[in-house]
GROMACS .gro file of C-alpha atoms in nm:
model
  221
    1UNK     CA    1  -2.713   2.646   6.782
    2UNK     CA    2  -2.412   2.603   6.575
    3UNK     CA    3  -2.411   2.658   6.185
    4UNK     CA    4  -2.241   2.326   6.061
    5UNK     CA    5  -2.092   2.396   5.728
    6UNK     CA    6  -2.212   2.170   5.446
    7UNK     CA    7  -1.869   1.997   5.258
    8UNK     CA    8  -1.858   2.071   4.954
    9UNK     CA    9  -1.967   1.788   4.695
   10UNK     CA   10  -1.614   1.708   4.578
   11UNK     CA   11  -1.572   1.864   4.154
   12UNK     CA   12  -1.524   1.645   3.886
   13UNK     CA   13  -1.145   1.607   3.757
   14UNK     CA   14  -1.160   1.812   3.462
   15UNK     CA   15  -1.077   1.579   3.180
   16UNK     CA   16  -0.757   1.472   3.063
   17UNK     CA   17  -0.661   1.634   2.730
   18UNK     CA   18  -0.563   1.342   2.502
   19UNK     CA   19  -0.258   1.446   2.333
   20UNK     CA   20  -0.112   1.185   2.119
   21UNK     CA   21   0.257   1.209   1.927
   22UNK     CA   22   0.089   1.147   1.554
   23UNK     CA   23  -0.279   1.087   1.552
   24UNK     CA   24  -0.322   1.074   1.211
   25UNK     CA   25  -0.047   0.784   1.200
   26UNK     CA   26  -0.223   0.611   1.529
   27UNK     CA   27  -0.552   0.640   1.288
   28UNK     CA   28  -0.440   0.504   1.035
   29UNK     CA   29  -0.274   0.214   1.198
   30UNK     CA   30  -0.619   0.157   1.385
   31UNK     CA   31  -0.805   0.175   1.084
   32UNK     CA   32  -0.610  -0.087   0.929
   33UNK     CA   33  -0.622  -0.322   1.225
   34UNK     CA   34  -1.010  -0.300   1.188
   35UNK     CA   35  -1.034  -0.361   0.826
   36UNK     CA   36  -0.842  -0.684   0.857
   37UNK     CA   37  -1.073  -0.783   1.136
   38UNK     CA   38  -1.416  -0.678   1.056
   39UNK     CA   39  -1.367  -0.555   0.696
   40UNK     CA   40  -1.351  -0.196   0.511
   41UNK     CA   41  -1.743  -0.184   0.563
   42UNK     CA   42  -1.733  -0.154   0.928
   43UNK     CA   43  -1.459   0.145   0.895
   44UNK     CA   44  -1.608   0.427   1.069
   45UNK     CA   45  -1.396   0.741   1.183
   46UNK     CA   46  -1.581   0.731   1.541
   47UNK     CA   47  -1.482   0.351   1.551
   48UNK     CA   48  -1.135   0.439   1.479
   49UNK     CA   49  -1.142   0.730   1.722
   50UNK     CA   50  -1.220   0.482   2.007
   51UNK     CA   51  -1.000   0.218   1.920
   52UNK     CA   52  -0.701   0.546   1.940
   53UNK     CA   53  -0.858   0.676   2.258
   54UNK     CA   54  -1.007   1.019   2.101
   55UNK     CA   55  -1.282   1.187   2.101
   56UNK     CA   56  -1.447   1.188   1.750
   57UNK     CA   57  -1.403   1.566   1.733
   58UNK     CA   58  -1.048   1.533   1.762
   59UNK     CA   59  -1.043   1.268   1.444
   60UNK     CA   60  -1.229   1.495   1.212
   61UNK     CA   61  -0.988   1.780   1.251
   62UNK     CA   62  -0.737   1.529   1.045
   63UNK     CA   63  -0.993   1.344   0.854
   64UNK     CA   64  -1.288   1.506   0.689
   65UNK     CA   65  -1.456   1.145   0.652
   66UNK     CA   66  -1.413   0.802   0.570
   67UNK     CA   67  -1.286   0.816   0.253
   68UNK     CA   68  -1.000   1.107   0.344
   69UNK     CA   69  -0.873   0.808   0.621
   70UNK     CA   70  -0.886   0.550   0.330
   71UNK     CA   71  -0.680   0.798   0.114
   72UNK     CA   72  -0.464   0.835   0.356
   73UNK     CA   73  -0.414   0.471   0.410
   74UNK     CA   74  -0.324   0.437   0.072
   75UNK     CA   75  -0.047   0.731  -0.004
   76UNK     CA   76   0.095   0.564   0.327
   77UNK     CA   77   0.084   0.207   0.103
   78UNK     CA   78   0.198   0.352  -0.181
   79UNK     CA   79   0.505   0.515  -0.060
   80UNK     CA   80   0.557   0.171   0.153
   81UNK     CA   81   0.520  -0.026  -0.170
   82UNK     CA   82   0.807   0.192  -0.317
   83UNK     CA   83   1.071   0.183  -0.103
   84UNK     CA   84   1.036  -0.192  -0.093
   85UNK     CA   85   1.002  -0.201  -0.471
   86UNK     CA   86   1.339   0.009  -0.496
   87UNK     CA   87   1.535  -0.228  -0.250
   88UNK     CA   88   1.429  -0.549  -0.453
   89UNK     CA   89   1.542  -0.390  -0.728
   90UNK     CA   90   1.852  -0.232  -0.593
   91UNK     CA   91   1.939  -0.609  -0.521
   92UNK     CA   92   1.993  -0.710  -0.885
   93UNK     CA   93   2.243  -0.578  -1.114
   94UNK     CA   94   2.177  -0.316  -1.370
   95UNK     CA   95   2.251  -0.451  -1.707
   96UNK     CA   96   2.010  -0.768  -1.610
   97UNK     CA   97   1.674  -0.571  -1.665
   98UNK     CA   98   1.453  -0.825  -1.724
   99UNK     CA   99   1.533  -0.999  -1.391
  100UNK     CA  100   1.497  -0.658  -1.220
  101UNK     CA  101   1.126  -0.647  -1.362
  102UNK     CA  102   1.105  -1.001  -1.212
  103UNK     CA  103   1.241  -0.874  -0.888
  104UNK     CA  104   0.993  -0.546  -0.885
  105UNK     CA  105   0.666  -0.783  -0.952
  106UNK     CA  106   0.823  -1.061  -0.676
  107UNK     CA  107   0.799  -0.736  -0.418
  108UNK     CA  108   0.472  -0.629  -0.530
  109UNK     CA  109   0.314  -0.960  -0.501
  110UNK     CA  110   0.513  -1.043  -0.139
  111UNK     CA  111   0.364  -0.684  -0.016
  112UNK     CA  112   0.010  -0.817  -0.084
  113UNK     CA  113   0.083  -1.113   0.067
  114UNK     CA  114   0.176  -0.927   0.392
  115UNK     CA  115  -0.028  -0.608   0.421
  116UNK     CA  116  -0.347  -0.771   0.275
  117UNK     CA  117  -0.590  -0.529   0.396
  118UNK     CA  118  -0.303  -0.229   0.284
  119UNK     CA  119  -0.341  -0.354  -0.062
  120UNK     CA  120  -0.698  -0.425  -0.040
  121UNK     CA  121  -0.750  -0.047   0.043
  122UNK     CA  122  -0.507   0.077  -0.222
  123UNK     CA  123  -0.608  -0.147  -0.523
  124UNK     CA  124  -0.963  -0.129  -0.443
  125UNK     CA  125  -1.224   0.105  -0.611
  126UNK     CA  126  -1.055   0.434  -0.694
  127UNK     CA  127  -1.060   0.658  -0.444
  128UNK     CA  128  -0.924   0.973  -0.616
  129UNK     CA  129  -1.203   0.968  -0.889
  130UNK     CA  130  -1.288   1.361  -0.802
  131UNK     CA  131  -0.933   1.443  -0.790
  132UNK     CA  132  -1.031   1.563  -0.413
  133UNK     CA  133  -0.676   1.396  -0.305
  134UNK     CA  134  -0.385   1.499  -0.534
  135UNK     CA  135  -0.129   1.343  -0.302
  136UNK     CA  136  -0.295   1.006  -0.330
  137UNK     CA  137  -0.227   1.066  -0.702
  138UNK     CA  138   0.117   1.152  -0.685
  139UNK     CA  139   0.182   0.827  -0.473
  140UNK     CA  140   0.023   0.637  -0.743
  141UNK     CA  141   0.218   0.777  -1.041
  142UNK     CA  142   0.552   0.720  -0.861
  143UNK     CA  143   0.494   0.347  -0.815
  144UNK     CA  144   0.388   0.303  -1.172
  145UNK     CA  145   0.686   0.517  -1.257
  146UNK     CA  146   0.933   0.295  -1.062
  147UNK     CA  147   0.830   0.033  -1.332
  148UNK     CA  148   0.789   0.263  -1.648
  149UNK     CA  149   1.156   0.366  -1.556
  150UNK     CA  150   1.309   0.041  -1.551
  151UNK     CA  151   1.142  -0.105  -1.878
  152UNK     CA  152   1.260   0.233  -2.031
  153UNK     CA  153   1.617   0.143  -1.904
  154UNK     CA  154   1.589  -0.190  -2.050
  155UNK     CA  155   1.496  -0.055  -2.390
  156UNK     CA  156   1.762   0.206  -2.370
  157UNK     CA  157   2.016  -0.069  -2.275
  158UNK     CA  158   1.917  -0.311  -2.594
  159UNK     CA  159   1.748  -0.572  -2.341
  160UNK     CA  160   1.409  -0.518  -2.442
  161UNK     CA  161   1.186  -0.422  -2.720
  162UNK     CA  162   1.117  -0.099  -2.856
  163UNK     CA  163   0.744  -0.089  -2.743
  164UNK     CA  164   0.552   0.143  -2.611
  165UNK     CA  165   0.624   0.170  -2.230
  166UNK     CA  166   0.259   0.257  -2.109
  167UNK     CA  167   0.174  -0.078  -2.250
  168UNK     CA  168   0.431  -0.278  -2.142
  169UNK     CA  169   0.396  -0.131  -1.829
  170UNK     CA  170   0.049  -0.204  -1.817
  171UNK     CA  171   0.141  -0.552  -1.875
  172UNK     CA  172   0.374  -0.655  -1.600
  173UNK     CA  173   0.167  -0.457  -1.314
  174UNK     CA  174  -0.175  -0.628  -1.412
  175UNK     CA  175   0.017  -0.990  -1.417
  176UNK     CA  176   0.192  -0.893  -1.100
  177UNK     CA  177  -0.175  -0.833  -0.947
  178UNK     CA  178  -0.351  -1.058  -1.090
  179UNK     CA  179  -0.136  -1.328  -0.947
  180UNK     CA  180  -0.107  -1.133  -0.615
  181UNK     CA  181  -0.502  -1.089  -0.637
  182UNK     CA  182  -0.547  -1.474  -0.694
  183UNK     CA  183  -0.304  -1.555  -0.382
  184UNK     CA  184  -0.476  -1.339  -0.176
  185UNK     CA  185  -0.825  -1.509  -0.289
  186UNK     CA  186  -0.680  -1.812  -0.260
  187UNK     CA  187  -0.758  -1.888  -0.597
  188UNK     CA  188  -0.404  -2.058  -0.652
  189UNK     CA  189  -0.351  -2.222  -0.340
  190UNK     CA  190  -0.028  -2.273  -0.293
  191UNK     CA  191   0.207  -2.243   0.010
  192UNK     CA  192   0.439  -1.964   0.093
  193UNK     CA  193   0.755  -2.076  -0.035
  194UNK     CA  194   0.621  -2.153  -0.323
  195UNK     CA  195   0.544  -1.809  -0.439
  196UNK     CA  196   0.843  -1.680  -0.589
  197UNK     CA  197   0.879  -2.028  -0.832
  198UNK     CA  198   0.524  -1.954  -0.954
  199UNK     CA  199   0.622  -1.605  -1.028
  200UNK     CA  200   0.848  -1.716  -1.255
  201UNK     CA  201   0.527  -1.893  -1.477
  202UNK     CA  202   0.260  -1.644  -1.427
  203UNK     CA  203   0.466  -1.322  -1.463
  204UNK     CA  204   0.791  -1.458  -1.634
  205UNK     CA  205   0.629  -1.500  -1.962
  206UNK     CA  206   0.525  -1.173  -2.001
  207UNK     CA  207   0.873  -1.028  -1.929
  208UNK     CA  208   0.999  -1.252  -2.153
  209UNK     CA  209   0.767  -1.152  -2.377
  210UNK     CA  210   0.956  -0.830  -2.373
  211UNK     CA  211   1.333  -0.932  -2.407
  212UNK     CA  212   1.514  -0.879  -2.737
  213UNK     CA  213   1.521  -1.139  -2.963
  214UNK     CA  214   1.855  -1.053  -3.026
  215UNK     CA  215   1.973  -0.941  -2.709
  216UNK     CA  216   2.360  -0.858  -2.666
  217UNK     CA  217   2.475  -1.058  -2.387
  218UNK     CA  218   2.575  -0.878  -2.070
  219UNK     CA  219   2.991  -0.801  -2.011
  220UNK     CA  220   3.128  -1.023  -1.778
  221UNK     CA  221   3.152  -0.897  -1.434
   0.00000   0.00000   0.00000
């Protein structure tokens, strides 16, 4: 009788290796669509893995845990909220300080207003408290040094008062959030359009505040 061969059960593909251009970026991105749908407390690195198309394995070789991806998400904010800090600013002329600090807490306040769950991330509870992400760090000093460096011009240039810049500092970044805290609470519903005009009463008076009494006026241009 004849032998009839048995086929072969046909193998499994072997699985396609997911190779993606920047994962970390893709994360990120993911991680931020999820927190402005579900929230911060339903961030998971597996959860962000799937929504990216990894395997989970493949996420924790960029990000030890959850709070290394929120860290991340943050520097990334940071460095966003500078360069869009610097253009506002850029925009005004330099011998008008005062209306370049007005300019640098109109950008701050318009970022929250269009990354909410960005800022929520990078204003929230501090995530560097161990020092476990120096970068994170770095990204935070250079945005608060965008606006130490311009009241320091100001004082240099006879616009404002000779106060301490820490403090003053201090001043015009926790009226910037406040109000940009408040907006985002909808605490001070207002529309828009609107936001820039009530910059100019919740954060104008403390830039005032700062002006010279006796300021020189600025040379004609």
């Amino acid at each position: 009788m004849k032998r009839t061969s048995r086929k072969a059960a046909p193998s499994k593909p072997p699985e396609r290796a997911y190779h993606h251009g920047d994962l970390p970026s893709a994360m990120i991105e993911a991680a931020l669509a999820l927190i402005a749908e579900e929230g911060e407390d339903a961030l998971s690195l597996r959860g962000v893995a799937r929504r990216v198309g990894v395997d989970h394995s493949a996420a924790y070789r960029h990000f030890e845990d959850k709070r290394a991806l929120l860290a991340a998400i943050a520097e990334r904010g940071f460095r966003d909220l500078i360069a869009k800090i610097r253009e506002a600013v850029a925009a005004v002329p330099e011998d008008d300080p005062p209306a370049r600090l007005m300019a640098l807490a109109d950008a701050y306040v318009q970022f929250a207003l269009d990354r909410p769950a960005h800022f929520r991330v990078m204003l929230g509870p501090r995530l560097n408290e161990d020092e476990r992400f120096p970068t994170l760090e770095a990204a935070v000093g250079d945005a608060f040094g965008v606006l130490k460096s311009l009241i320091a011009d100001g004082i240099a240039r006879g616009a404002l008062e000779d106060v301490p810049v820490l403090g003053a500092a201090g001043a015009v970044w926790s009226s910037a959030h406040g109000f940009a805290v408040l907006l985002l609470g909808k605490r001070i519903p207002i529309r828009r359009e609107r936001v820039k005009a009530y910059m100019g009463e919740i954060v104008g008076p403390v830039v005032r505040g700062l002006e010279r009494r006796d300021r020189p006026l600025a040379t004609p241009r």
